[in-house]
Amino acid sequence: MTDITSQTEAALAAIAAATSLDALEAERLETLGKKGWVSLALKTLGGMSPEERTAAAPAIQSARASIADALDAKKAALEAAALEEQLARETVDLTLPAFAAPKGSVHPVSQVMDELAEIFADLGFAVATGPEIEDDWHNFTALNMDETHPARAMHDTFYFPDKTAEGREILLRTHTSPVQIRAMLDQGAPIRIIAPGRVYRSDSDATHTPMFHQVEGLVIDRDIHLGHLKWTLETFFKAFFEREDITLRLRPSYFPFTEPSVEVDVGYSTEGGRRVVGGHGDAPGHAWMELGGSGMVNARVLEFAGLDPMEWQGFAFGLGIDRIAMLKYGMNDLRAFFDGDPRWLAHYGFSPFDQPTLSAGVGARA
Ligand code: DAH
């Protein structure tokens, strides 16, 4: 009896004095482990007479309970202390200046996407996104291109072998226009968004890559008209190319999802073999270059997206991001955008610290 009491006291003292989890584990093995003295003492109960057992059991069991509690408490305390110590040791002072120049650079496409978001945010547009793996309902049908529409074949679509649960074809989106549908279905009207992102078509040469980037724009309200579209694009291009003499020409065209549809041309001249945006396309030494498609959203598209065309109308546009990046920053081969050549990236990439802002100029160079 006294033996157990003094052994228990010694064990509790050792547990209290333990300074590491290893020391604590050694103490656990010595007491509660298979061959620990508490376990062995418990085993002796089996060979005792009922009277002896009634007398001996409470002391052994309370020894076991108090030692187990002490081990648990000490373990928790040691773990908490270890965590504190680790947190103290691993602090990072984020206010320290970065000594090494950053090795990576921001890809021109990412930079231009940031510029787009910045300029359009100033005009009250939010950025919307949609999946790159789309279904043919969002990519085609809801955009007024049913199964038999010839424009479907023109998109050189990458299809997946599977279908959705609703039986829709699964594909890599061929344009950012399906985000129009998703945004209208999700948010209803009025709406003012841009949707930049990757799109895919089975096409490859000096000016086409199987993956490229577009930015979609969509404005829906009660009395939106083509004048709003022209002003918006003109204002955007002035900010983007950082010059006031941007002249746009809206040329009648056809897209299934807009009516009327126009192609957007911008006046440019050629300086030192490079196209420079600016001026009137019909002026001497100038010409027109197509930058994208747009128009008034087709009433059928509004219906597919759950909006009443008698109440709502709006414009949409789609621009090639790689194209306007090349024009602004002077690259001439689209394929180099996606080669990942470090020399190209070092030359055309941007510093991560060079965030485009309207006040500092959206095109500050690295
Ligand atoms: N989705 C078209 C394409 O990839 C571009 C486009 C044209 C988008 C007209 C539009 C639009 O929003 O109104 O060829």
Short mmCIF file of C-alpha atoms and ligand atoms in Angstrom, two decimals:
data_model
loop_
_atom_site.label_atom_id
_atom_site.label_comp_id
_atom_site.label_asym_id
_atom_site.label_seq_id
_atom_site.Cartn_x
_atom_site.Cartn_y
_atom_site.Cartn_z
CA MET A 1 0.00 0.00 0.00
CA THR A 2 2.55 2.56 1.12
CA ASP A 3 4.69 1.15 -1.60
CA ILE A 4 2.10 2.11 -4.23
CA THR A 5 1.59 5.54 -2.70
CA SER A 6 5.27 6.35 -2.72
CA GLN A 7 5.77 4.87 -6.19
CA THR A 8 2.84 6.97 -7.46
CA GLU A 9 4.26 10.12 -5.90
CA ALA A 10 7.62 9.42 -7.48
CA ALA A 11 5.98 8.86 -10.87
CA LEU A 12 3.93 12.07 -10.63
CA ALA A 13 7.07 13.99 -9.71
CA ALA A 14 8.95 12.51 -12.66
CA ILE A 15 6.09 13.42 -15.00
CA ALA A 16 6.01 16.97 -13.65
CA ALA A 17 9.76 17.25 -14.15
CA ALA A 18 9.78 15.86 -17.70
CA THR A 19 11.10 18.45 -20.15
CA SER A 20 10.56 16.57 -23.39
CA LEU A 21 7.98 14.33 -25.02
CA ASP A 22 10.60 11.57 -25.12
CA ALA A 23 11.18 11.76 -21.35
CA LEU A 24 7.42 11.70 -20.84
CA GLU A 25 7.05 8.62 -23.05
CA ALA A 26 9.76 6.84 -21.05
CA GLU A 27 7.81 7.58 -17.89
CA ARG A 28 4.59 6.28 -19.46
CA LEU A 29 6.28 3.00 -20.42
CA GLU A 30 7.64 2.63 -16.90
CA THR A 31 4.18 3.04 -15.33
CA LEU A 32 1.31 2.30 -17.71
CA GLY A 33 3.28 0.44 -20.41
CA LYS A 34 2.75 -3.30 -20.82
CA LYS A 35 5.62 -4.01 -18.44
CA GLY A 36 5.12 -0.90 -16.32
CA TRP A 37 4.68 -1.35 -12.63
CA VAL A 38 1.08 -0.14 -12.59
CA SER A 39 0.11 -2.65 -15.27
CA LEU A 40 1.93 -5.43 -13.44
CA ALA A 41 0.22 -4.47 -10.17
CA LEU A 42 -3.17 -4.55 -11.93
CA LYS A 43 -2.39 -8.05 -13.17
CA THR A 44 -1.76 -9.30 -9.62
CA LEU A 45 -5.41 -8.51 -8.79
CA GLY A 46 -6.51 -11.58 -10.81
CA GLY A 47 -4.70 -13.97 -8.46
CA MET A 48 -6.11 -12.46 -5.27
CA SER A 49 -9.04 -13.62 -3.17
CA PRO A 50 -12.12 -11.38 -3.39
CA GLU A 51 -11.35 -9.85 0.01
CA GLU A 52 -7.73 -9.12 -0.83
CA ARG A 53 -8.82 -7.69 -4.16
CA THR A 54 -11.41 -5.37 -2.58
CA ALA A 55 -8.68 -4.07 -0.30
CA ALA A 56 -5.94 -3.68 -2.91
CA ALA A 57 -7.81 -2.64 -6.07
CA PRO A 58 -8.83 0.95 -5.21
CA ALA A 59 -5.25 2.03 -4.52
CA ILE A 60 -3.90 0.54 -7.74
CA GLN A 61 -6.76 1.91 -9.84
CA SER A 62 -6.47 5.40 -8.41
CA ALA A 63 -2.72 5.27 -9.00
CA ARG A 64 -3.39 4.34 -12.63
CA ALA A 65 -5.97 7.11 -13.05
CA SER A 66 -3.85 9.85 -11.50
CA ILE A 67 -0.77 8.85 -13.48
CA ALA A 68 -2.79 8.68 -16.74
CA ASP A 69 -4.27 12.15 -16.09
CA ALA A 70 -0.87 13.58 -15.26
CA LEU A 71 0.64 12.08 -18.45
CA ASP A 72 -2.17 13.55 -20.60
CA ALA A 73 -1.90 16.99 -19.04
CA LYS A 74 1.88 17.09 -19.32
CA LYS A 75 1.76 15.90 -22.94
CA ALA A 76 -0.65 18.69 -23.88
CA ALA A 77 1.54 21.25 -22.10
CA LEU A 78 4.74 20.05 -23.79
CA GLU A 79 3.06 20.06 -27.22
CA ALA A 80 1.72 23.57 -26.73
CA ALA A 81 5.16 24.76 -25.64
CA ALA A 82 6.76 23.10 -28.66
CA LEU A 83 4.29 24.85 -30.97
CA GLU A 84 4.91 28.21 -29.27
CA GLU A 85 8.62 27.71 -29.66
CA GLN A 86 8.24 26.75 -33.33
CA LEU A 87 6.01 29.76 -34.05
CA ALA A 88 8.52 32.05 -32.36
CA ARG A 89 11.41 30.47 -34.29
CA GLU A 90 9.68 30.58 -37.68
CA THR A 91 8.46 34.17 -37.76
CA VAL A 92 8.94 35.97 -41.05
CA ASP A 93 9.24 39.73 -41.03
CA LEU A 94 7.18 40.75 -44.04
CA THR A 95 8.21 44.36 -43.64
CA LEU A 96 11.80 43.54 -44.60
CA PRO A 97 12.74 44.77 -48.09
CA ALA A 98 13.22 42.12 -50.79
CA PHE A 99 16.97 42.05 -51.37
CA ALA A 100 17.17 39.74 -54.34
CA ALA A 101 15.65 40.94 -57.60
CA PRO A 102 12.70 38.67 -58.42
CA LYS A 103 13.70 35.97 -60.91
CA GLY A 104 10.30 35.43 -62.51
CA SER A 105 8.30 37.92 -64.51
CA VAL A 106 4.65 38.58 -65.20
CA HIS A 107 3.65 37.31 -68.64
CA PRO A 108 2.38 40.04 -70.99
CA VAL A 109 -0.97 38.23 -71.24
CA SER A 110 -1.39 38.38 -67.45
CA GLN A 111 -0.27 41.99 -67.45
CA VAL A 112 -2.78 42.92 -70.17
CA MET A 113 -5.56 41.07 -68.31
CA ASP A 114 -4.75 43.16 -65.23
CA GLU A 115 -4.78 46.29 -67.37
CA LEU A 116 -8.18 45.32 -68.80
CA ALA A 117 -9.62 44.72 -65.34
CA GLU A 118 -8.25 48.04 -64.12
CA ILE A 119 -9.62 50.09 -67.02
CA PHE A 120 -13.02 48.41 -67.10
CA ALA A 121 -13.37 48.54 -63.31
CA ASP A 122 -13.12 52.30 -63.67
CA LEU A 123 -16.08 52.14 -66.08
CA GLY A 124 -18.11 50.11 -63.57
CA PHE A 125 -17.50 46.61 -64.99
CA ALA A 126 -16.99 43.55 -62.79
CA VAL A 127 -14.82 40.62 -63.86
CA ALA A 128 -16.75 37.38 -64.49
CA THR A 129 -15.38 33.92 -65.18
CA GLY A 130 -16.65 30.64 -66.56
CA PRO A 131 -15.28 27.13 -67.04
CA GLU A 132 -12.82 26.34 -69.84
CA ILE A 133 -14.39 22.89 -70.08
CA GLU A 134 -17.85 23.85 -71.27
CA ASP A 135 -20.90 22.14 -72.68
CA ASP A 136 -22.27 22.81 -76.13
CA TRP A 137 -25.43 24.40 -74.76
CA HIS A 138 -23.53 27.31 -73.18
CA ASN A 139 -20.87 27.48 -75.91
CA PHE A 140 -23.25 27.28 -78.88
CA THR A 141 -26.96 26.64 -78.42
CA ALA A 142 -27.71 29.45 -75.96
CA LEU A 143 -25.68 31.76 -78.19
CA ASN A 144 -28.17 31.09 -80.98
CA MET A 145 -26.10 28.43 -82.72
CA ASP A 146 -28.20 25.29 -82.79
CA GLU A 147 -26.81 21.90 -83.82
CA THR A 148 -27.14 22.62 -87.52
CA HIS A 149 -25.74 26.14 -87.45
CA PRO A 150 -22.79 26.46 -89.86
CA ALA A 151 -20.88 28.67 -87.37
CA ARG A 152 -20.45 25.61 -85.15
CA ALA A 153 -18.34 23.91 -87.77
CA MET A 154 -16.23 27.06 -88.21
CA HIS A 155 -15.06 26.97 -84.61
CA ASP A 156 -12.74 23.92 -84.98
CA THR A 157 -13.93 22.68 -81.63
CA PHE A 158 -12.05 20.24 -79.38
CA TYR A 159 -14.69 17.78 -78.14
CA PHE A 160 -14.42 15.36 -75.22
CA PRO A 161 -15.65 11.78 -75.69
CA ASP A 162 -18.09 12.03 -72.75
CA LYS A 163 -21.41 13.84 -72.40
CA THR A 164 -22.91 15.70 -69.42
CA ALA A 165 -25.68 14.14 -67.30
CA GLU A 166 -28.17 16.14 -69.42
CA GLY A 167 -26.70 14.58 -72.56
CA ARG A 168 -24.85 17.73 -73.67
CA GLU A 169 -21.58 17.51 -75.58
CA ILE A 170 -18.53 18.47 -73.50
CA LEU A 171 -15.90 20.66 -75.17
CA LEU A 172 -13.13 23.17 -74.60
CA ARG A 173 -14.82 26.53 -74.95
CA THR A 174 -14.10 28.06 -78.34
CA HIS A 175 -14.72 31.63 -77.15
CA THR A 176 -15.46 33.56 -73.95
CA SER A 177 -19.04 34.23 -75.11
CA PRO A 178 -20.53 31.39 -72.98
CA VAL A 179 -19.62 33.49 -69.93
CA GLN A 180 -22.29 35.94 -71.13
CA ILE A 181 -24.89 33.21 -70.72
CA ARG A 182 -23.58 32.10 -67.33
CA ALA A 183 -23.42 35.66 -66.03
CA MET A 184 -26.98 36.44 -67.13
CA LEU A 185 -28.33 33.19 -65.68
CA ASP A 186 -26.46 33.76 -62.39
CA GLN A 187 -26.97 37.48 -61.88
CA GLY A 188 -29.94 38.49 -64.02
CA ALA A 189 -30.06 42.09 -65.26
CA PRO A 190 -28.84 44.83 -65.25
CA ILE A 191 -25.32 43.60 -65.83
CA ARG A 192 -21.92 45.06 -66.67
CA ILE A 193 -19.07 42.55 -66.92
CA ILE A 194 -15.91 41.65 -68.73
CA ALA A 195 -14.75 38.03 -68.90
CA PRO A 196 -11.10 37.50 -69.81
CA GLY A 197 -9.78 33.97 -70.24
CA ARG A 198 -8.40 31.11 -72.28
CA VAL A 199 -10.19 29.71 -75.30
CA TYR A 200 -9.33 26.75 -77.54
CA ARG A 201 -9.58 25.95 -81.23
CA SER A 202 -7.92 23.25 -83.29
CA ASP A 203 -5.88 25.71 -85.33
CA SER A 204 -2.15 26.39 -85.50
CA ASP A 205 0.11 28.68 -87.56
CA ALA A 206 2.11 31.90 -87.09
CA THR A 207 -0.98 33.84 -86.05
CA HIS A 208 -3.07 31.04 -84.50
CA THR A 209 -2.36 28.81 -81.51
CA PRO A 210 -4.67 26.04 -80.25
CA MET A 211 -5.07 28.01 -77.02
CA PHE A 212 -5.40 31.77 -77.02
CA HIS A 213 -7.02 34.49 -74.94
CA GLN A 214 -10.14 36.56 -75.37
CA VAL A 215 -11.97 39.13 -73.34
CA GLU A 216 -15.73 39.22 -73.52
CA GLY A 217 -17.75 42.29 -72.58
CA LEU A 218 -21.44 42.38 -71.77
CA VAL A 219 -23.69 45.27 -70.78
CA ILE A 220 -27.42 44.69 -70.27
CA ASP A 221 -29.83 47.38 -69.11
CA ARG A 222 -33.11 48.94 -70.22
CA ASP A 223 -31.96 51.34 -72.90
CA ILE A 224 -28.49 50.40 -74.03
CA HIS A 225 -27.66 51.12 -77.70
CA LEU A 226 -24.77 50.88 -80.15
CA GLY A 227 -23.62 54.39 -79.20
CA HIS A 228 -22.82 53.10 -75.71
CA LEU A 229 -20.84 50.27 -77.26
CA LYS A 230 -18.78 52.58 -79.43
CA TRP A 231 -18.07 55.01 -76.58
CA THR A 232 -17.12 52.17 -74.24
CA LEU A 233 -14.68 50.56 -76.67
CA GLU A 234 -13.20 53.90 -77.69
CA THR A 235 -12.72 54.90 -74.05
CA PHE A 236 -11.17 51.53 -73.32
CA PHE A 237 -8.73 51.65 -76.25
CA LYS A 238 -7.68 55.23 -75.41
CA ALA A 239 -6.80 54.15 -71.88
CA PHE A 240 -5.23 50.88 -73.00
CA PHE A 241 -3.03 52.26 -75.79
CA GLU A 242 -2.47 55.46 -73.77
CA ARG A 243 -3.25 57.83 -76.64
CA GLU A 244 -6.16 60.10 -77.44
CA ASP A 245 -6.17 59.76 -81.24
CA ILE A 246 -7.86 56.36 -81.32
CA THR A 247 -10.43 56.14 -84.10
CA LEU A 248 -12.82 53.22 -84.30
CA ARG A 249 -14.85 52.09 -87.26
CA LEU A 250 -17.84 49.82 -86.73
CA ARG A 251 -18.23 47.67 -89.86
CA PRO A 252 -21.48 45.71 -90.41
CA SER A 253 -20.93 42.00 -89.93
CA TYR A 254 -22.68 38.86 -88.75
CA PHE A 255 -22.54 36.91 -85.50
CA PRO A 256 -25.35 34.56 -84.48
CA PHE A 257 -25.46 36.03 -80.96
CA THR A 258 -25.74 39.71 -81.89
CA GLU A 259 -28.20 41.66 -84.04
CA PRO A 260 -27.08 43.95 -85.50
CA SER A 261 -23.46 42.78 -85.50
CA VAL A 262 -20.40 44.86 -86.21
CA GLU A 263 -16.71 44.29 -86.51
CA VAL A 264 -14.56 46.82 -84.67
CA ASP A 265 -11.68 48.28 -86.66
CA VAL A 266 -9.06 50.70 -85.41
CA GLY A 267 -6.99 53.11 -87.48
CA TYR A 268 -3.22 52.50 -87.50
CA SER A 269 -0.03 53.40 -89.31
CA THR A 270 3.20 51.51 -89.79
CA GLU A 271 6.36 52.89 -88.22
CA GLY A 272 9.66 51.05 -88.61
CA GLY A 273 7.92 47.89 -89.73
CA ARG A 274 5.68 47.93 -86.67
CA ARG A 275 1.96 48.62 -86.54
CA VAL A 276 1.15 51.60 -84.38
CA VAL A 277 -2.46 52.12 -83.35
CA GLY A 278 -3.79 55.66 -83.80
CA GLY A 279 -5.26 58.06 -86.32
CA HIS A 280 -8.03 57.69 -88.87
CA GLY A 281 -7.78 54.56 -90.99
CA ASP A 282 -8.59 56.48 -94.19
CA ALA A 283 -5.93 59.15 -93.59
CA PRO A 284 -2.77 59.06 -95.77
CA GLY A 285 -0.35 56.40 -94.57
CA HIS A 286 -3.03 54.78 -92.43
CA ALA A 287 -5.25 51.72 -92.68
CA TRP A 288 -7.88 49.86 -90.66
CA MET A 289 -7.20 46.79 -88.60
CA GLU A 290 -9.85 44.54 -87.10
CA LEU A 291 -9.68 44.19 -83.32
CA GLY A 292 -12.81 42.22 -82.51
CA GLY A 293 -16.49 41.53 -82.92
CA SER A 294 -19.48 43.04 -81.21
CA GLY A 295 -23.09 44.03 -81.52
CA MET A 296 -26.41 44.25 -79.76
CA VAL A 297 -27.20 41.05 -77.90
CA ASN A 298 -29.64 38.98 -79.98
CA ALA A 299 -33.12 38.75 -78.40
CA ARG A 300 -32.93 34.94 -78.71
CA VAL A 301 -29.78 34.94 -76.56
CA LEU A 302 -31.52 37.02 -73.89
CA GLU A 303 -34.38 34.49 -73.90
CA PHE A 304 -32.01 31.54 -73.57
CA ALA A 305 -30.39 33.33 -70.63
CA GLY A 306 -33.74 33.88 -68.92
CA LEU A 307 -34.17 37.61 -69.62
CA ASP A 308 -37.23 39.24 -71.18
CA PRO A 309 -36.10 40.92 -74.42
CA MET A 310 -39.06 43.30 -74.21
CA GLU A 311 -37.56 44.69 -71.00
CA TRP A 312 -33.80 44.28 -71.43
CA GLN A 313 -31.29 44.95 -74.17
CA GLY A 314 -27.56 45.40 -74.35
CA PHE A 315 -24.32 45.07 -76.21
CA ALA A 316 -21.56 42.49 -76.20
CA PHE A 317 -18.07 42.41 -77.59
CA GLY A 318 -15.19 39.98 -77.90
CA LEU A 319 -11.54 40.95 -78.35
CA GLY A 320 -8.38 38.90 -78.75
CA ILE A 321 -6.15 39.62 -75.77
CA ASP A 322 -2.97 38.25 -77.35
CA ARG A 323 -3.61 40.43 -80.38
CA ILE A 324 -3.93 43.68 -78.43
CA ALA A 325 -0.95 42.69 -76.24
CA MET A 326 1.18 42.24 -79.37
CA LEU A 327 0.04 45.60 -80.73
CA LYS A 328 0.75 47.41 -77.50
CA TYR A 329 4.06 45.80 -76.61
CA GLY A 330 5.43 45.12 -80.10
CA MET A 331 5.75 41.34 -80.38
CA ASN A 332 5.34 39.87 -83.84
CA ASP A 333 4.99 36.11 -83.33
CA LEU A 334 2.05 34.81 -81.34
CA ARG A 335 3.61 31.36 -80.86
CA ALA A 336 6.44 32.83 -78.77
CA PHE A 337 3.81 33.79 -76.19
CA PHE A 338 3.42 30.16 -75.22
CA ASP A 339 6.93 28.74 -75.74
CA GLY A 340 8.07 29.59 -72.21
CA ASP A 341 11.48 30.73 -73.50
CA PRO A 342 13.18 32.52 -70.56
CA ARG A 343 14.88 35.01 -72.89
CA TRP A 344 11.52 36.05 -74.34
CA LEU A 345 9.99 36.23 -70.87
CA ALA A 346 12.90 38.28 -69.53
CA HIS A 347 12.53 40.68 -72.45
CA TYR A 348 8.74 41.04 -72.61
CA GLY A 349 7.77 40.13 -69.06
CA PHE A 350 6.81 42.62 -66.37
CA SER A 351 8.01 43.09 -62.85
CA PRO A 352 5.58 41.63 -60.30
CA PHE A 353 5.79 45.00 -58.56
CA ASP A 354 4.54 46.77 -61.68
CA GLN A 355 0.80 46.70 -60.97
CA PRO A 356 -1.17 48.56 -63.62
CA THR A 357 -3.08 51.49 -62.17
CA LEU A 358 -4.91 54.25 -63.98
CA SER A 359 -3.12 56.96 -62.04
CA ALA A 360 0.37 55.61 -62.74
CA GLY A 361 -0.44 54.60 -66.34
CA VAL A 362 -1.68 51.14 -67.19
CA GLY A 363 1.32 50.35 -69.33
CA ALA A 364 4.35 51.16 -67.13
CA ARG A 365 7.29 49.12 -68.42
CA ALA A 366 9.32 46.69 -66.36
N1 DAH B 1 -17.25 35.06 -79.83
C1 DAH B 1 -16.76 35.66 -81.06
C2 DAH B 1 -15.58 34.85 -81.57
O1 DAH B 1 -14.89 34.23 -80.83
C3 DAH B 1 -16.34 37.09 -80.83
C4 DAH B 1 -17.49 37.96 -80.53
C5 DAH B 1 -18.18 38.59 -81.56
C6 DAH B 1 -17.94 38.15 -79.24
C7 DAH B 1 -19.25 39.39 -81.32
C8 DAH B 1 -19.03 38.96 -78.97
C9 DAH B 1 -19.68 39.59 -80.03
O2 DAH B 1 -19.47 39.18 -77.74
O3 DAH B 1 -20.74 40.38 -79.76
O4 DAH B 1 -15.33 34.84 -82.74
#
